Amino acid sequence: MTARKVHLVLSLSLLLVVACNADGKLRKNFYKKSCPQAEKLVRDITWSKAQSDPTLGAKLLRMHYHDCFVQGCDGSILLDPVGTTQSEKNAVPNLALAGFDVIDDIKTQVEQACPNIVSCADVLSLAARDAVSFPFNKSMWNVLTGRRDGKVSLASNVAGKLPSPFANFSTLAQSFSETGLNVNDLVVLSGAHTIGVAHCGIISNRLYNFTGKGDADPSLNAAYAASLRTQCPNPANPAKTVDMDPQSSLSFDSHYFDILTENKGLFQSDAALLTNRGAAKVVQRLRSPAKFFAEFGKSMKKMGDIEVLTGTAGEIRKQCRVVNQS
């Protein structure tokens, strides 16, 4: 084969690769050829970490959620502030996020195996799934890959993007709709509250001064409210936390939907799901563990596809906390 023909073949091959990567779609086993061990490596490291930290699933799931709702699933939540410019990490709703060190450790080992191949956005998406999946010894949902990393992370971009724990149903539905998610996704993904904890300050007003008259939210189960007041005295201790799903905060299951029907949702946004007829029907349906697990996987796939960067957009960060040096 002549040099001209070789050059032509290589050029055509390169065009085909670019075309495949530039279709804007995530896909299963994106790294099958470029880094075949990537997903197993992420899983093995995450499971090792989860074995010593049973709260890791809640931490990474929340981080992934907070990443995707602010300018898409681009790993921007992982970036540190630069100089006086605050990053998403510095925004008030993100101050309690944890698990960044785990993502750093995973990325370091993946980078050693396959330099400049696997994005931080994909590492976070996979690790969130794997941390939740650890107790089941299998993957609880499929994660499509092929995301690239964003180069911008600003605390000012967070305001109004993350659904508030104080929001009513219409506000929640609007917030999810803006990201391409529907009411079914809203209810299903709220099921993530079956694991993890919340700081007492977030529910203090609901327990002690809901209408400004020193009263509790009447939609909250009275016995549950009394129990919460013993755990969260007034004024709230900023460091004190309570389980989001009573007696089940370390177990990823459908129990959250059972307690919702008993008016024991911790946040106002949890209780709001019962104020809409359609959402309330979904709550009842998801009390079935099999249906919850199946629906959760579908909604996570949709959430993981929010405004993703693919093809040549963004970059593949060498370190998840900083953009690459040009």
Coordinates of N, CA, C and O in Angstrom, one line a residue, residues 35-112:
C35 N -10.2 1.8 27.4 CA -9.8 1.5 28.7 C -10.7 0.4 29.3 O -11.6 0.7 30.1
P36 N -10.5 -0.8 28.8 CA -11.5 -1.9 29.1 C -11.7 -2.2 30.6 O -12.7 -2.7 31.0
Q37 N -10.7 -1.9 31.4 CA -10.7 -2.2 32.8 C -11.4 -1.0 33.6 O -11.5 -1.1 34.8
A38 N -11.8 0.1 33.0 CA -12.2 1.3 33.7 C -13.3 1.0 34.6 O -13.3 1.4 35.8
E39 N -14.4 0.4 34.2 CA -15.6 0.3 35.0 C -15.4 -0.7 36.2 O -15.9 -0.5 37.3
K40 N -14.6 -1.7 35.9 CA -14.3 -2.7 37.0 C -13.4 -2.0 38.0 O -13.6 -2.3 39.2
L41 N -12.5 -1.2 37.6 CA -11.6 -0.5 38.5 C -12.4 0.4 39.4 O -12.2 0.5 40.6
V42 N -13.3 1.2 38.8 CA -14.1 2.1 39.6 C -14.9 1.3 40.6 O -15.0 1.7 41.8
R43 N -15.5 0.2 40.1 CA -16.4 -0.6 41.0 C -15.5 -1.1 42.2 O -16.0 -1.1 43.4
D44 N -14.4 -1.7 41.9 CA -13.6 -2.4 42.9 C -13.1 -1.4 44.0 O -13.2 -1.7 45.2
I45 N -12.7 -0.2 43.5 CA -12.2 0.8 44.5 C -13.4 1.3 45.3 O -13.3 1.5 46.5
T46 N -14.5 1.6 44.7 CA -15.7 2.1 45.4 C -16.2 1.1 46.4 O -16.5 1.4 47.5
W47 N -16.3 -0.2 46.0 CA -16.7 -1.2 46.9 C -15.8 -1.4 48.1 O -16.2 -1.6 49.2
S48 N -14.5 -1.2 47.9 CA -13.5 -1.3 49.0 C -13.8 -0.1 49.9 O -13.7 -0.3 51.2
K49 N -14.1 1.1 49.4 CA -14.3 2.2 50.3 C -15.7 2.1 51.0 O -15.8 2.4 52.2
A50 N -16.7 1.6 50.3 CA -18.0 1.4 50.9 C -18.0 0.4 52.0 O -18.8 0.5 52.9
Q51 N -17.1 -0.6 51.9 CA -17.0 -1.6 52.9 C -16.7 -1.0 54.3 O -17.2 -1.5 55.3
S52 N -15.9 0.1 54.3 CA -15.5 0.7 55.6 C -16.4 2.0 55.9 O -16.2 2.5 56.9
D53 N -17.2 2.4 54.9 CA -18.0 3.5 55.1 C -19.4 3.3 54.5 O -19.7 3.5 53.3
P54 N -20.3 2.8 55.4 CA -21.7 2.4 54.9 C -22.5 3.7 54.4 O -23.6 3.5 53.9
T55 N -22.0 4.9 54.7 CA -22.7 6.1 54.3 C -22.3 6.6 52.9 O -22.8 7.6 52.4
L56 N -21.3 5.9 52.3 CA -20.8 6.3 51.0 C -21.8 6.4 49.9 O -21.8 7.3 49.1
G57 N -22.7 5.5 49.9 CA -23.8 5.5 48.8 C -24.6 6.8 48.9 O -24.8 7.4 47.8
A58 N -25.0 7.2 50.0 CA -25.8 8.4 50.2 C -24.9 9.6 49.8 O -25.4 10.6 49.1
K59 N -23.7 9.6 50.2 CA -22.8 10.8 49.9 C -22.6 11.0 48.4 O -22.7 12.1 47.8
L60 N -22.2 9.9 47.7 CA -21.9 10.0 46.2 C -23.2 10.2 45.4 O -23.1 10.8 44.4
L61 N -24.3 9.6 45.8 CA -25.5 9.7 45.1 C -26.0 11.2 45.2 O -26.4 11.8 44.2
R62 N -25.8 11.8 46.3 CA -26.2 13.2 46.5 C -25.2 14.1 45.6 O -25.7 15.1 45.0
M63 N -23.9 13.8 45.7 CA -23.0 14.6 44.9 C -23.3 14.5 43.4 O -23.3 15.5 42.7
H64 N -23.6 13.3 42.9 CA -24.0 13.1 41.5 C -25.2 13.9 41.1 O -25.3 14.6 40.1
Y65 N -26.2 13.9 42.0 CA -27.5 14.7 41.8 C -27.2 16.2 41.8 O -27.6 16.9 40.9
H66 N -26.4 16.6 42.7 CA -26.0 18.1 42.7 C -25.2 18.5 41.5 O -25.3 19.6 41.1
D67 N -24.4 17.6 41.0 CA -23.6 17.9 39.8 C -24.6 18.0 38.6 O -24.5 19.0 37.8
C68 N -25.5 17.1 38.4 CA -26.3 17.1 37.2 C -27.3 18.2 37.1 O -27.6 18.7 36.0
F69 N -27.8 18.7 38.3 CA -28.8 19.7 38.2 C -28.2 21.1 38.0 O -29.0 22.0 37.7
V70 N -26.9 21.2 38.0 CA -26.3 22.5 37.8 C -25.4 22.4 36.5 O -24.4 21.8 36.6
Q71 N -25.8 22.9 35.5 CA -25.2 22.9 34.1 C -24.8 21.5 33.7 O -23.9 21.3 32.9
G72 N -25.6 20.5 34.1 CA -25.5 19.2 33.6 C -24.5 18.3 34.2 O -23.7 18.8 35.1
C73 N -24.4 17.0 33.9 CA -23.5 16.0 34.5 C -22.1 16.2 33.9 O -21.7 15.3 33.1
D74 N -21.4 17.2 34.3 CA -20.1 17.5 33.7 C -19.0 17.5 34.7 O -17.9 17.9 34.4
G75 N -19.2 17.0 35.9 CA -18.2 16.9 36.9 C -17.8 18.3 37.5 O -16.8 18.4 38.2
S76 N -18.6 19.3 37.2 CA -18.2 20.7 37.7 C -18.3 20.8 39.2 O -17.6 21.6 39.8
I77 N -19.1 19.9 39.8 CA -19.2 19.9 41.3 C -17.8 19.6 42.0 O -17.6 19.9 43.1
L78 N -17.0 18.9 41.2 CA -15.7 18.4 41.8 C -14.6 19.5 41.8 O -13.6 19.3 42.4
L79 N -14.8 20.5 41.0 CA -13.7 21.5 40.9 C -13.6 22.4 42.1 O -14.6 22.9 42.7
D80 N -12.4 22.6 42.5 CA -12.1 23.5 43.7 C -12.2 25.0 43.3 O -12.0 25.3 42.1
P81 N -12.4 25.9 44.2 CA -12.3 27.3 43.9 C -10.9 27.7 43.4 O -9.9 27.0 43.7
V82 N -10.9 28.7 42.6 CA -9.6 29.2 42.1 C -9.4 30.7 42.5 O -10.2 31.6 42.1
G83 N -8.4 30.9 43.4 CA -8.2 32.3 43.9 C -9.4 32.7 44.7 O -9.9 32.0 45.6
T84 N -10.0 33.9 44.3 CA -11.2 34.4 45.0 C -12.5 34.0 44.3 O -13.5 34.3 44.8
T85 N -12.3 33.2 43.2 CA -13.5 32.7 42.5 C -14.1 31.4 43.1 O -13.4 30.4 43.1
Q86 N -15.2 31.5 43.7 CA -15.8 30.4 44.4 C -16.4 29.4 43.4 O -17.0 29.8 42.4
S87 N -16.2 28.1 43.6 CA -16.8 27.1 42.8 C -18.1 26.6 43.3 O -18.6 27.0 44.4
E88 N -18.7 25.7 42.6 CA -20.0 25.1 43.1 C -19.9 24.5 44.5 O -20.9 24.6 45.2
K89 N -18.8 24.0 44.8 CA -18.6 23.4 46.2 C -18.9 24.5 47.3 O -19.3 24.1 48.4
N90 N -18.6 25.7 47.0 CA -18.8 26.8 48.0 C -20.2 27.3 48.2 O -20.5 28.0 49.1
A91 N -21.1 26.9 47.2 CA -22.5 27.3 47.4 C -23.2 26.6 48.6 O -22.9 25.5 48.9
V92 N -24.0 27.4 49.2 CA -24.6 26.9 50.5 C -25.2 25.5 50.4 O -25.0 24.6 51.2
P93 N -26.0 25.1 49.3 CA -26.6 23.8 49.3 C -25.5 22.7 49.1 O -25.8 21.5 49.4
N94 N -24.3 23.1 48.8 CA -23.3 22.0 48.6 C -22.2 21.9 49.7 O -21.3 21.1 49.6
L95 N -22.4 22.8 50.7 CA -21.4 22.8 51.7 C -21.3 21.5 52.5 O -20.2 21.2 53.1
A96 N -22.4 20.7 52.6 CA -22.4 19.5 53.3 C -22.0 18.3 52.5 O -22.0 17.2 53.0
L97 N -21.7 18.5 51.2 CA -21.4 17.3 50.4 C -20.1 16.7 50.9 O -19.2 17.4 51.3
A98 N -20.0 15.4 50.7 CA -18.8 14.7 51.2 C -18.5 13.5 50.2 O -19.4 13.1 49.4
G99 N -17.3 13.1 50.2 CA -16.9 12.0 49.4 C -15.9 12.4 48.3 O -15.6 11.6 47.4
F100 N -15.5 13.7 48.3 CA -14.6 14.1 47.2 C -13.3 13.4 47.2 O -12.7 13.1 46.2
D101 N -12.9 13.0 48.4 CA -11.6 12.3 48.5 C -11.7 10.9 47.8 O -10.7 10.4 47.3
V102 N -12.8 10.3 47.9 CA -13.0 9.0 47.3 C -12.9 9.1 45.7 O -12.3 8.3 45.1
I103 N -13.6 10.2 45.2 CA -13.5 10.4 43.7 C -12.1 10.7 43.3 O -11.6 10.2 42.3
D104 N -11.3 11.4 44.1 CA -9.9 11.7 43.9 C -9.1 10.4 43.8 O -8.3 10.2 42.9
D105 N -9.3 9.5 44.8 CA -8.6 8.2 44.8 C -8.9 7.4 43.6 O -8.0 6.8 43.0
I106 N -10.2 7.3 43.2 CA -10.6 6.5 42.1 C -9.9 7.1 40.8 O -9.4 6.3 40.0
K107 N -10.0 8.4 40.6 CA -9.5 9.0 39.4 C -8.0 8.8 39.3 O -7.5 8.5 38.3
T108 N -7.3 8.9 40.5 CA -5.8 8.7 40.5 C -5.5 7.3 39.9 O -4.6 7.1 39.1
Q109 N -6.2 6.3 40.4 CA -5.9 4.9 40.0 C -6.3 4.6 38.5 O -5.6 3.9 37.8
V110 N -7.4 5.2 38.1 CA -7.9 5.1 36.8 C -6.9 5.8 35.8 O -6.6 5.3 34.7
E111 N -6.4 6.9 36.2 CA -5.5 7.7 35.4 C -4.2 6.9 35.2 O -3.6 7.0 34.2
Q112 N -3.8 6.2 36.3 CA -2.5 5.4 36.2 C -2.7 4.3 35.2 O -1.8 4.0 34.4

